[in-house]
CSV table of C-alpha atoms and ligand atoms in Angstrom, one decimal:
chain,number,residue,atom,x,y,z
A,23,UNK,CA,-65.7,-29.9,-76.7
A,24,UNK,CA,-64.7,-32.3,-73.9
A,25,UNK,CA,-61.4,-33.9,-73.5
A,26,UNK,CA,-61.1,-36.9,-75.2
A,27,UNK,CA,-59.7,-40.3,-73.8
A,28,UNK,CA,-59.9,-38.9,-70.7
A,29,UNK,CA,-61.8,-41.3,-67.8
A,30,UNK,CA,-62.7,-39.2,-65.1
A,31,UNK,CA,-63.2,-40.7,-61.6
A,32,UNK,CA,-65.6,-39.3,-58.8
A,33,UNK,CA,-63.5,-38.1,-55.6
A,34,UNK,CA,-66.1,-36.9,-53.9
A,35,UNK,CA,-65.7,-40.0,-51.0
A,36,UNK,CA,-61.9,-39.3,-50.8
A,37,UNK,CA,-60.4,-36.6,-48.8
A,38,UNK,CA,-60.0,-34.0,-51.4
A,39,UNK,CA,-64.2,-32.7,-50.6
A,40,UNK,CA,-63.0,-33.0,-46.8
A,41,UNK,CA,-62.9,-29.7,-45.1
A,42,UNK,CA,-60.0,-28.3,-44.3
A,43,UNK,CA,-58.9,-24.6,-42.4
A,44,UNK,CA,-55.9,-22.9,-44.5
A,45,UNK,CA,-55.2,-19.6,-42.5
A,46,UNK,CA,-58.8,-18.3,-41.4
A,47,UNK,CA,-60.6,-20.0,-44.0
A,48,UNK,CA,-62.6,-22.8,-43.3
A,49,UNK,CA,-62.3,-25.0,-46.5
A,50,UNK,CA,-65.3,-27.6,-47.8
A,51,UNK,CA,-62.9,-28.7,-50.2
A,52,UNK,CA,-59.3,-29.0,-51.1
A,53,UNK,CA,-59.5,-28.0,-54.3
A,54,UNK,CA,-57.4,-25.0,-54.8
A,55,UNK,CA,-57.9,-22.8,-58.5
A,56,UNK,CA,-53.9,-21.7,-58.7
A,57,UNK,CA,-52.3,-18.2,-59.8
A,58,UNK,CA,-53.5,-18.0,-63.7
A,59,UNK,CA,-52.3,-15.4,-65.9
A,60,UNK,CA,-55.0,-14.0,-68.2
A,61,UNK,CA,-53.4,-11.0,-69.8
A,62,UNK,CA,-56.5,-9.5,-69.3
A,63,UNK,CA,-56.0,-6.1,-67.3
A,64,UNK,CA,-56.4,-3.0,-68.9
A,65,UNK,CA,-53.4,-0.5,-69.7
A,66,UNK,CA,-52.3,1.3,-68.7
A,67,UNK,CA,-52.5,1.7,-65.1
A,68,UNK,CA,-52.6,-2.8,-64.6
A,69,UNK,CA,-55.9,-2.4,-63.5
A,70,UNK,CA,-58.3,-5.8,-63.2
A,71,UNK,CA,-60.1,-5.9,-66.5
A,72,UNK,CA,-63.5,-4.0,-65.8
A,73,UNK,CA,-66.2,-5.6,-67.7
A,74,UNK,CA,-64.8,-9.4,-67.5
A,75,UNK,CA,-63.0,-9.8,-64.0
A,76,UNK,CA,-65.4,-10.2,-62.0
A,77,UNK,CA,-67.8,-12.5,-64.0
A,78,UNK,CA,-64.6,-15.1,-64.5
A,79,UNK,CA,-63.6,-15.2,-60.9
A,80,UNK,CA,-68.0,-15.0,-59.8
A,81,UNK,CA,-68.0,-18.2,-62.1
A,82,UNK,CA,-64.9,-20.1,-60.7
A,83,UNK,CA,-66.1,-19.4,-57.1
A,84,UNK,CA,-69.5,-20.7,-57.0
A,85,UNK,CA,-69.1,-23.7,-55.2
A,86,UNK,CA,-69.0,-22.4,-51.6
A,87,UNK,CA,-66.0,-22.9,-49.4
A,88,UNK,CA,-63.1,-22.7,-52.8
A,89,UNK,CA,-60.5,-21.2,-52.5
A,90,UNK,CA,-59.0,-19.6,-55.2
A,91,UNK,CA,-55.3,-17.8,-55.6
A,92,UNK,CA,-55.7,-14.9,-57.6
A,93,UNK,CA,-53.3,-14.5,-61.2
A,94,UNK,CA,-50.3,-13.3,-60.2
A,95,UNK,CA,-50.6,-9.2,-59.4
A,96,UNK,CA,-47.4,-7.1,-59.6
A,97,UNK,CA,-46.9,-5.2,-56.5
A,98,UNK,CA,-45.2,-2.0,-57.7
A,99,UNK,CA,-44.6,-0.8,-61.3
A,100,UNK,CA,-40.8,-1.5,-61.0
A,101,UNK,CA,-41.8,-5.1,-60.4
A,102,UNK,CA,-44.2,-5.3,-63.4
A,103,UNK,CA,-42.8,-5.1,-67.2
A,104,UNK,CA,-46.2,-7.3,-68.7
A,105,UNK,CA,-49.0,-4.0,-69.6
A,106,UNK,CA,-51.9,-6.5,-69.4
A,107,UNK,CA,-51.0,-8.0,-65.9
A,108,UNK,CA,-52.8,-6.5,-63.3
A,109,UNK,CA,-51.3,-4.7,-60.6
A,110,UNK,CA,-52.0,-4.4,-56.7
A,111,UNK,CA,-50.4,-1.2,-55.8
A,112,UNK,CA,-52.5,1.7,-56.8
A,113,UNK,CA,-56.0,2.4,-55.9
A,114,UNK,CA,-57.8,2.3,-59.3
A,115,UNK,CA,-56.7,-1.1,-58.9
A,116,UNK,CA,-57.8,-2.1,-55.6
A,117,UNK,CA,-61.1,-0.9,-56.6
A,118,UNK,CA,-61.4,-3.3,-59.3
A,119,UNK,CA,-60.2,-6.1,-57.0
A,120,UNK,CA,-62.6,-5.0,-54.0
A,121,UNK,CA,-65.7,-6.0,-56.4
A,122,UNK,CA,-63.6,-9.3,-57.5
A,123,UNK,CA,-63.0,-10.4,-53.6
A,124,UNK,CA,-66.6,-8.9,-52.3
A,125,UNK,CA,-68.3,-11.7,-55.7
A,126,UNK,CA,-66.1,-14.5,-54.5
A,127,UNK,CA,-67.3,-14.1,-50.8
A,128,UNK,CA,-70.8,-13.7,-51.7
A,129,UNK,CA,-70.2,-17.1,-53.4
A,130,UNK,CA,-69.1,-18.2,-49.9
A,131,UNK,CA,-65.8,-18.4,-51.0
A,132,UNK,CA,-62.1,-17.4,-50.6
A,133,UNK,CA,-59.4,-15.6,-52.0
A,134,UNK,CA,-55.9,-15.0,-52.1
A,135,UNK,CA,-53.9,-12.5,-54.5
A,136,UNK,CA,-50.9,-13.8,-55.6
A,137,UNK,CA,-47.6,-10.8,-54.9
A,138,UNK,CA,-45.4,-11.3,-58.3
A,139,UNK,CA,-42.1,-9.2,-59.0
A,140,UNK,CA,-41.1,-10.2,-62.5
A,141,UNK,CA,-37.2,-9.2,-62.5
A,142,UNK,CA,-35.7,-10.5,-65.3
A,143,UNK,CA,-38.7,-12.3,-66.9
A,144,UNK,CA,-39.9,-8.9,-67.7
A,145,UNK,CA,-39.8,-7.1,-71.0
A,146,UNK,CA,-37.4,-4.6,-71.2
A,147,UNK,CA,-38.4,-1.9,-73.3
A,148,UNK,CA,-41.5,-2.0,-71.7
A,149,UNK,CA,-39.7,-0.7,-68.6
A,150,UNK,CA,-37.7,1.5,-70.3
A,151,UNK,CA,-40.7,3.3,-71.5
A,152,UNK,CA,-41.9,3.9,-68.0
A,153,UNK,CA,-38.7,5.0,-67.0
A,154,UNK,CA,-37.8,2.0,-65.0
A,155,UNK,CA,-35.2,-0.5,-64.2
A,156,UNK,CA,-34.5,-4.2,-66.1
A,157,UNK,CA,-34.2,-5.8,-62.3
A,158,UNK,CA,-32.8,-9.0,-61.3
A,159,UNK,CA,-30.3,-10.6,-58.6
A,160,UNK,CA,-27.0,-10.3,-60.5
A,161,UNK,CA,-25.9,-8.0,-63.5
A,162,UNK,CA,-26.4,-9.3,-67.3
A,163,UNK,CA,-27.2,-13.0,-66.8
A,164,UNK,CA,-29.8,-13.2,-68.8
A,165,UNK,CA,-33.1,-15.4,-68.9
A,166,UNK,CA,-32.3,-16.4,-72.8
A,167,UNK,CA,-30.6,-14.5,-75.6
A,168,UNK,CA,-33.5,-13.0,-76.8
A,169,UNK,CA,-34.4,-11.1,-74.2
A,170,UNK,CA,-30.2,-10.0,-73.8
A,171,UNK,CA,-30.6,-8.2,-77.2
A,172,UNK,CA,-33.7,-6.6,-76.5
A,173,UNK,CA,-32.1,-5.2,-73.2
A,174,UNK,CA,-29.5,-4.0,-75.4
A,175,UNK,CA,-31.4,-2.6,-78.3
A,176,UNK,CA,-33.5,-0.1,-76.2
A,177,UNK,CA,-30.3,0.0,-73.9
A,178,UNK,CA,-31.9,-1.0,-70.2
A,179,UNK,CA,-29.3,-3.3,-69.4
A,180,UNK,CA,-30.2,-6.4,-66.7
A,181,UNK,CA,-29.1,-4.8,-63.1
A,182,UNK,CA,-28.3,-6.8,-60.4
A,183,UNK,CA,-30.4,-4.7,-57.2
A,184,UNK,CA,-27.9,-3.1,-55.1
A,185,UNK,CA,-29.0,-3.8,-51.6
A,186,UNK,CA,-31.1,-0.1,-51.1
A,187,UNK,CA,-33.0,-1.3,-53.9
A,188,UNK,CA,-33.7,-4.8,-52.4
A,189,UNK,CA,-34.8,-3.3,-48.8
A,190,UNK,CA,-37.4,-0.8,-51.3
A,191,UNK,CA,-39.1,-4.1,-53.1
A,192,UNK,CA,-39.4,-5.7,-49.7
A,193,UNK,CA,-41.3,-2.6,-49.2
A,194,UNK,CA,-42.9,-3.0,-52.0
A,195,UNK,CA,-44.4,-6.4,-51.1
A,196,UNK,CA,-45.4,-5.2,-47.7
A,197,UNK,CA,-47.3,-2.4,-49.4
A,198,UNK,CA,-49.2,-4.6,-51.7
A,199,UNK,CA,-50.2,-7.1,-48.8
A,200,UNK,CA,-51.7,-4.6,-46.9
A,201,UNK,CA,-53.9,-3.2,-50.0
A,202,UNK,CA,-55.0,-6.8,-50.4
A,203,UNK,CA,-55.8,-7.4,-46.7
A,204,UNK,CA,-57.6,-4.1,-46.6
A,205,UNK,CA,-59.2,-4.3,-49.8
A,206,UNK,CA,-61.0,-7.9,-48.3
A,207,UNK,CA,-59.0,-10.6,-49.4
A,208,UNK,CA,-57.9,-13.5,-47.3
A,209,UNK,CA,-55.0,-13.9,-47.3
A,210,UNK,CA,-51.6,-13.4,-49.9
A,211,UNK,CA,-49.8,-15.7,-51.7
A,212,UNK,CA,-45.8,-15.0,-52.2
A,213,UNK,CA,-44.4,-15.9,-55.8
A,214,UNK,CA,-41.4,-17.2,-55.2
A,215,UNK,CA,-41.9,-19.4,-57.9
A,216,UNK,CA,-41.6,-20.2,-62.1
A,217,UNK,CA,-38.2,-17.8,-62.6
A,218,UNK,CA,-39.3,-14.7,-61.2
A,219,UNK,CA,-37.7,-12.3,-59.4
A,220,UNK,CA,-37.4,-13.8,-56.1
A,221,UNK,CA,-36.8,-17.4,-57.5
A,222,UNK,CA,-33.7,-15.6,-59.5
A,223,UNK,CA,-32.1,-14.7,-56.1
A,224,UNK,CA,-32.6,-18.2,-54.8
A,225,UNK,CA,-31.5,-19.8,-57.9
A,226,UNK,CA,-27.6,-20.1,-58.4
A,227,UNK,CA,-27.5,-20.3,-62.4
A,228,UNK,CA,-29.0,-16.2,-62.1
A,229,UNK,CA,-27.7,-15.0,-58.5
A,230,UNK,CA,-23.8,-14.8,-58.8
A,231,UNK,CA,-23.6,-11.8,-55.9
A,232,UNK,CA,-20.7,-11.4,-53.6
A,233,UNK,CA,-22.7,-9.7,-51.0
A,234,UNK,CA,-24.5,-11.5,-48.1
A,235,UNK,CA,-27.6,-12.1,-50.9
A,236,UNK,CA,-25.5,-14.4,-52.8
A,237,UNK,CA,-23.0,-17.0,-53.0
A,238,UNK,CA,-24.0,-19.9,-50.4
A,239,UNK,CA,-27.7,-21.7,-50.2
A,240,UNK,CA,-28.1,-19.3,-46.8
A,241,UNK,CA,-27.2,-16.4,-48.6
A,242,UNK,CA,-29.8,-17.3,-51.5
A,243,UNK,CA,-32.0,-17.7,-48.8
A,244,UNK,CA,-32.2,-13.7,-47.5
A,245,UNK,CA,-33.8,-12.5,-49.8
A,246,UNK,CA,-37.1,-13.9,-49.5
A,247,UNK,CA,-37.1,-14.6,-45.7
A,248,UNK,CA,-36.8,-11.1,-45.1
A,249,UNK,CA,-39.8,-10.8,-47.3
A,250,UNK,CA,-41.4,-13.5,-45.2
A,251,UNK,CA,-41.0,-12.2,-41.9
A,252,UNK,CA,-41.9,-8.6,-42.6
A,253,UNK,CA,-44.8,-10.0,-44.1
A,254,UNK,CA,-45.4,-12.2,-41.0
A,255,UNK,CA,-45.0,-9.0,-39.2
A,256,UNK,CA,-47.2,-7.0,-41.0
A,257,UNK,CA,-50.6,-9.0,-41.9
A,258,UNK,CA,-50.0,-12.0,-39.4
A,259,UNK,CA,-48.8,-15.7,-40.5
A,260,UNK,CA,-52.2,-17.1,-40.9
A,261,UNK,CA,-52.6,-14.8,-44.2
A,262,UNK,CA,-49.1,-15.8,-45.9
A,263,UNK,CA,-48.9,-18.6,-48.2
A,264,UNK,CA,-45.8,-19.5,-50.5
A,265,UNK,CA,-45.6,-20.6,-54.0
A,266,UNK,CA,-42.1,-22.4,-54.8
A,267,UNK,CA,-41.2,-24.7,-58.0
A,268,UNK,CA,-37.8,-26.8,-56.9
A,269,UNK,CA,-37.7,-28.3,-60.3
A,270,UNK,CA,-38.7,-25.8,-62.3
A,271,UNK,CA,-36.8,-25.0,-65.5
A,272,UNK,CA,-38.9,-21.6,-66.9
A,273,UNK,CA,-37.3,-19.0,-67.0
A,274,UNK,CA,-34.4,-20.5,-67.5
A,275,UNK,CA,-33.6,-22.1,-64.2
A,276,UNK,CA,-31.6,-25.1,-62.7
A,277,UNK,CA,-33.8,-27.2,-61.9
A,278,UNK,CA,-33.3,-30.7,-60.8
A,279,UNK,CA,-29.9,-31.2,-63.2
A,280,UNK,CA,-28.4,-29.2,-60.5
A,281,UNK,CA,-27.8,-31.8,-57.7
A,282,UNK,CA,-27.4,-29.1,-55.3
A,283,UNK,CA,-30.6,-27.1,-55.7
A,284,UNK,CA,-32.9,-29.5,-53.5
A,285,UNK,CA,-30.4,-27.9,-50.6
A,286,UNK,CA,-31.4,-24.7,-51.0
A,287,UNK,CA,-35.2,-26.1,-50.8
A,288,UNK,CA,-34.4,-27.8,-47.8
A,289,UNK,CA,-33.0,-25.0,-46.1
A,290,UNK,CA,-35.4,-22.4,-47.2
A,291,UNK,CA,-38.4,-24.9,-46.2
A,292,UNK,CA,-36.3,-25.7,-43.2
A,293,UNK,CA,-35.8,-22.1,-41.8
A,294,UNK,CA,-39.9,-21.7,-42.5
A,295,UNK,CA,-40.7,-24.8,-40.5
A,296,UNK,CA,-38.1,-23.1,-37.3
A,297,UNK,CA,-40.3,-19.7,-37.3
A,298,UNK,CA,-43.3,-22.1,-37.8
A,299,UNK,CA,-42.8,-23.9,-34.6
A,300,UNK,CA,-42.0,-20.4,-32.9
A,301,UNK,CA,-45.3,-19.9,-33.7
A,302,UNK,CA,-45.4,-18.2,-36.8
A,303,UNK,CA,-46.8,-21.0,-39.4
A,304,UNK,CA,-47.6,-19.9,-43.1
A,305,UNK,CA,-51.0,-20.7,-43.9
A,306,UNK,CA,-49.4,-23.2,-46.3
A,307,UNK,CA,-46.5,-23.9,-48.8
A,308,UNK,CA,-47.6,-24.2,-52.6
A,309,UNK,CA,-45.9,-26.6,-55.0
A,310,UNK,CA,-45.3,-26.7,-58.4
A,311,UNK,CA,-44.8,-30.6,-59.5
A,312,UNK,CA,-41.6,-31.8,-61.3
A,313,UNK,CA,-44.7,-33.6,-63.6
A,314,UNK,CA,-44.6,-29.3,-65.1
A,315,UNK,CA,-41.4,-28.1,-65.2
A,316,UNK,CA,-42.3,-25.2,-67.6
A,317,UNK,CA,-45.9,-24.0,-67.9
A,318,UNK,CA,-46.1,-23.1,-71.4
A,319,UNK,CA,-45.6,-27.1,-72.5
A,320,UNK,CA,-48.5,-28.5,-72.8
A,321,UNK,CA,-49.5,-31.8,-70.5
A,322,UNK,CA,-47.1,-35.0,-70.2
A,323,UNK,CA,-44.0,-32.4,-72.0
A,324,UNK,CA,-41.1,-31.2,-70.1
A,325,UNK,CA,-41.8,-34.0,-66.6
A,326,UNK,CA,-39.1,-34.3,-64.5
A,327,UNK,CA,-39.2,-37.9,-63.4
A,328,UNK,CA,-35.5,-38.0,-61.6
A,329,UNK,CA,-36.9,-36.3,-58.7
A,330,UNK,CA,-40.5,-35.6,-56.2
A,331,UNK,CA,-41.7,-32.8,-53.9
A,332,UNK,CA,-42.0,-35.7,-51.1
A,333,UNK,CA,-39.4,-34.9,-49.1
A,334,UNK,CA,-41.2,-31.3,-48.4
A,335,UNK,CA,-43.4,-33.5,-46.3
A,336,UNK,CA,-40.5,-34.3,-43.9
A,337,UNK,CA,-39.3,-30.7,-43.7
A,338,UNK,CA,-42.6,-28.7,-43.4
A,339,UNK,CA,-45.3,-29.5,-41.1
A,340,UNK,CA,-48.0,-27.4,-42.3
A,341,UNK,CA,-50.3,-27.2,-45.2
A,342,UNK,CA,-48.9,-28.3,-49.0
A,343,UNK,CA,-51.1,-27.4,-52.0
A,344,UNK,CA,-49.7,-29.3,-54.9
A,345,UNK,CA,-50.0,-28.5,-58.8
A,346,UNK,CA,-49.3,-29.9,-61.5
A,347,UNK,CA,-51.1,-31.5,-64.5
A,348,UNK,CA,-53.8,-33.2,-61.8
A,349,UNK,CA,-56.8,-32.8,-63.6
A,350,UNK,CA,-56.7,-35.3,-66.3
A,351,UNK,CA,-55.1,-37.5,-63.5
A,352,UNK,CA,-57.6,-38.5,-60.7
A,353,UNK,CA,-56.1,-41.8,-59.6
A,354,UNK,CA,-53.1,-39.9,-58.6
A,355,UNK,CA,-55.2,-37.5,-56.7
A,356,UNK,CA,-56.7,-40.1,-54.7
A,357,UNK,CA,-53.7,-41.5,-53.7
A,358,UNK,CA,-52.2,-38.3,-52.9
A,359,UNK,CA,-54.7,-36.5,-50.7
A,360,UNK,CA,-54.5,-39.4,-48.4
A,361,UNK,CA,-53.5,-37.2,-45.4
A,362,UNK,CA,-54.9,-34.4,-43.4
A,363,UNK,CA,-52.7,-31.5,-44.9
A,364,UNK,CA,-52.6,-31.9,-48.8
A,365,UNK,CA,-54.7,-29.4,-51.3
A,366,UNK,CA,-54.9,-30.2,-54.6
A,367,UNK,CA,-54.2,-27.1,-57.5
A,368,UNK,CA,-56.2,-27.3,-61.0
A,369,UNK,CA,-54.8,-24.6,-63.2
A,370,UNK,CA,-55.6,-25.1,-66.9
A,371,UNK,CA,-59.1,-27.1,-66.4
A,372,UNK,CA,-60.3,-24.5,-64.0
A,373,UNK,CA,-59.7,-22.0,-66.9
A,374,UNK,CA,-62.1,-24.1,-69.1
A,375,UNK,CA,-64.5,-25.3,-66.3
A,376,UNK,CA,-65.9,-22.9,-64.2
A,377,UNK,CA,-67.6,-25.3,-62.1
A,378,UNK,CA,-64.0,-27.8,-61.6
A,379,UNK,CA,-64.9,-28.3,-58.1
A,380,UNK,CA,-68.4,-30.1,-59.3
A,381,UNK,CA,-66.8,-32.2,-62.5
A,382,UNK,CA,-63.8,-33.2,-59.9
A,383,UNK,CA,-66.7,-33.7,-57.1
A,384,UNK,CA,-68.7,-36.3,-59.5
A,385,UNK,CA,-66.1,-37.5,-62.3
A,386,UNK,CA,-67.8,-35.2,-65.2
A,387,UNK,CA,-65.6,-35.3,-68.5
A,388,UNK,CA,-63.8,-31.6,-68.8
A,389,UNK,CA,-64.2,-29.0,-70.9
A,390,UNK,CA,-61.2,-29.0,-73.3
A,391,UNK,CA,-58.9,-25.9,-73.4
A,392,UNK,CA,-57.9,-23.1,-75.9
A,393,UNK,CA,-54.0,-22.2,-75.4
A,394,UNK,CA,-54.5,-19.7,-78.1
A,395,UNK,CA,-56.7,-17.6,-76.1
A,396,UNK,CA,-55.1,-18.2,-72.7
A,397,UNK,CA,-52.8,-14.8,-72.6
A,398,UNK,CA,-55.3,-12.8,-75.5
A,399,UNK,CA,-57.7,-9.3,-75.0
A,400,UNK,CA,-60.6,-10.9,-75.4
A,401,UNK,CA,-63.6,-12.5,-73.3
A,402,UNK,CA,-63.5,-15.3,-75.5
A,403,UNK,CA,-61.6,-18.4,-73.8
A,404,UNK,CA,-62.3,-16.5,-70.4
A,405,UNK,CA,-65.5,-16.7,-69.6
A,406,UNK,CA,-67.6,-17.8,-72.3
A,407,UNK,CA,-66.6,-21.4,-71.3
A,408,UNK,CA,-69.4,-23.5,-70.6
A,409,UNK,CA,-70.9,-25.4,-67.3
A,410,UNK,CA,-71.2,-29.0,-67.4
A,411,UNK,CA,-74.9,-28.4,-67.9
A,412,UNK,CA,-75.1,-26.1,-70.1
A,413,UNK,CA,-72.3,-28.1,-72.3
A,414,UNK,CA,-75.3,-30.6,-72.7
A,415,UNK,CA,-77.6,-27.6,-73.9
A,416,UNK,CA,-75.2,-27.2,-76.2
A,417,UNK,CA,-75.2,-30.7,-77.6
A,418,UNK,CA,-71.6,-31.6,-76.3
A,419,UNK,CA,-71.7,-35.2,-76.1
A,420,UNK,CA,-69.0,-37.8,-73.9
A,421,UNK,CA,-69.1,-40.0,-77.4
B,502,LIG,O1,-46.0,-18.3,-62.6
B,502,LIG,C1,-46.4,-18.0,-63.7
B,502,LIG,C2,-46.1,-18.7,-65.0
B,502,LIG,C3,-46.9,-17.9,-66.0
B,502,LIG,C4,-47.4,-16.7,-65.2
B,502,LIG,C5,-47.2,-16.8,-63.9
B,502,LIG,C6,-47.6,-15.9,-62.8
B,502,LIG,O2,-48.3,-16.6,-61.8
């Protein structure tokens, strides 16, 4: 069915269908499908789910010049802990993604695999099984309580990385980005994002070290700008993007409460800009919106109103792609795609509209979602959702 009391507005005249070049891909729009786990890959092995993969991102991609960032794709098994999340370390599963990229390009469009290291959002006993560590910045501070007494009932107890282990992930991520660039893709996008691994070391309420990877906002900062410029060094700046979310509470961080955590954003964003302007710009920086401060709530829940990603405009000079609860919000769009360097993300409507970039193009009501089936083994609520025309064929009505 289509979403109700919703009145869409056609932005195809605004700037959101101008083109615009993000790394080595030209753009005809700034539309931008976001990383969206599906819990879809097979296990084990995280392999790209074989028979359904490729028709979901072929359907998402068919308006030429998109660009899509991949779901989020572990880049090592020590940095996985989810057994349906796909992976982008072994070759089983670059052949899966090979197809995926080679559908999206034949499509005449773009895309970019998102490199995610759970740390201490993972599931324990998951890892345990494999043999493997229950990572994060510091020792035992734990996301919520639930997940403390699952690390203590199959006894993997949270481990702060000692600094061996931190220089292996970094290895890790290089690894992964060079399977994706040589596997087709276009680029990478860094999760640094949502209460993950590397948001835990940038985060103070979760990285409580004493060595030089903790305990000041440029300590907080190593971590992932070591990650970044061995990146930067290995597949070029033009094929590095960066997903942050300042006022992010999932996964149990500060967010915006904390008065000093828009410092560490400033000085992270700050020390990008500086290599920027030594030549070595991202292809973009990627924003989660304080209007979704946890994913899982559904839309309007859980805003942030005390605070705005604005002031990332005055820092960085580059590309922003912004996300965030858009979709059922045109006006805003409009207003905010009013200069030359802001992309717009669509996460939950671009899982039920395949063709987004049309309904956006020419203010189409939207296919409503199914949270049930968002994270479930099934093709169902993945790609059996329908096209604008063939909604009509089905008798969908905008009464
Ligand atoms: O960032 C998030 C929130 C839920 C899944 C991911 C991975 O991209």
């Amino acid at each position: 069915a289509f979403v109700e009391d919703f009145t869409p507005i056609p932005l195809e005249d605004t700037n959101l269908f101008k083109p615009i070049r993000v790394g080595d891909c030209m753009l005809r729009n700034r539309i931008v499908m976001p990383p969206l786990t599906r819990m879809r890959a097979h296990y084990p092995g995280n392999i790209p789910n074989r028979f359904w993969a490729r028709k979901y991102y072929d359907q998402r991609s068919k308006s030429p010049g998109t660009m899509i960032i991949t779901e989020g794709a572990f880049i090592s098994p020590q940095a996985g802990g989810y057994d349906n999340a796909p992976g982008v370390w072994s070759s089983e599963q670059m052949t899966e993604w090979k197809s995926i990229f080679k559908k999206v390009h034949e499509n005449g469009s773009y895309i970019w695999p998102q490199l995610w290291a759970l740390g201490r959002a993972a599931y324990p006993e998951v890892l345990k099984r494999d043999g493997l560590r229950f990572d994060s910045a510091s020792d035992g501070i734990y996301m919520d309580t639930e997940m403390e007494s699952k690390a203590k009932n199959c006894k993997n107890l949270q481990h702060g990385l000692t600094k061996v282990e931190i220089k292996q992930y970094i290895k890790d991520y290089i690894h992964a980005a060079k399977n994706c660039m040589s596997s087709g893709a276009d680029g990478i996008e860094l999760h640094a994002a949502n209460g993950y691994l590397i948001n835990q070391f940038i985060d103070p309420i979760s990285n409580k070290r004493k060595d030089e990877y903790g305990g000041s906002i440029e300590n907080r900062a190593r971590f992932i700008l070591e990650i970044v410029d061995d990146l930067v060094q290995e597949v070029g700046s033009e094929h590095v993007g960066i997903r942050f979310s300042p006022y992010g509470t999932f996964g149990t961080m500060s967010g915006g409460e904390n008065p000093t955590i828009m410092a560490q954003y400033c000085y992270i964003i700050g020390k990008l800009e500086e290599r920027a302007q030594k030549g070595k710009r991202l292809a973009y920086i990627h924003l989660v919106e304080p209007r979704v401060t946890n994913p899982f709530l559904t839309e309007g829940q859980g805003a942030y109103s005390e605070g705005s990603n604005d002031f990332i405009y005055s820092i960085w000079k580059g590309n922003i792609i912004r996300a965030g609860n858009f979709a059922l919000h045109p006006e805003i769009v409009e207003e905010l795609v009013k200069d030359e360097r802001t992309l717009i993300a669509y996460g939950r409507y671009f899982i039920s509209n395949p063709d987004l970039v049309t309904r956006v193009a020419k203010g189409l009501p939207l296919n409503r979602y199914e949270r049930d089936k968002f994270y479930v083994m099934s093709e169902e609520g993945y790609t059996d959702y329908p096209t604008y025309t063939e909604a009509l064929s089905l008798g969908w009505s905008n009464a």
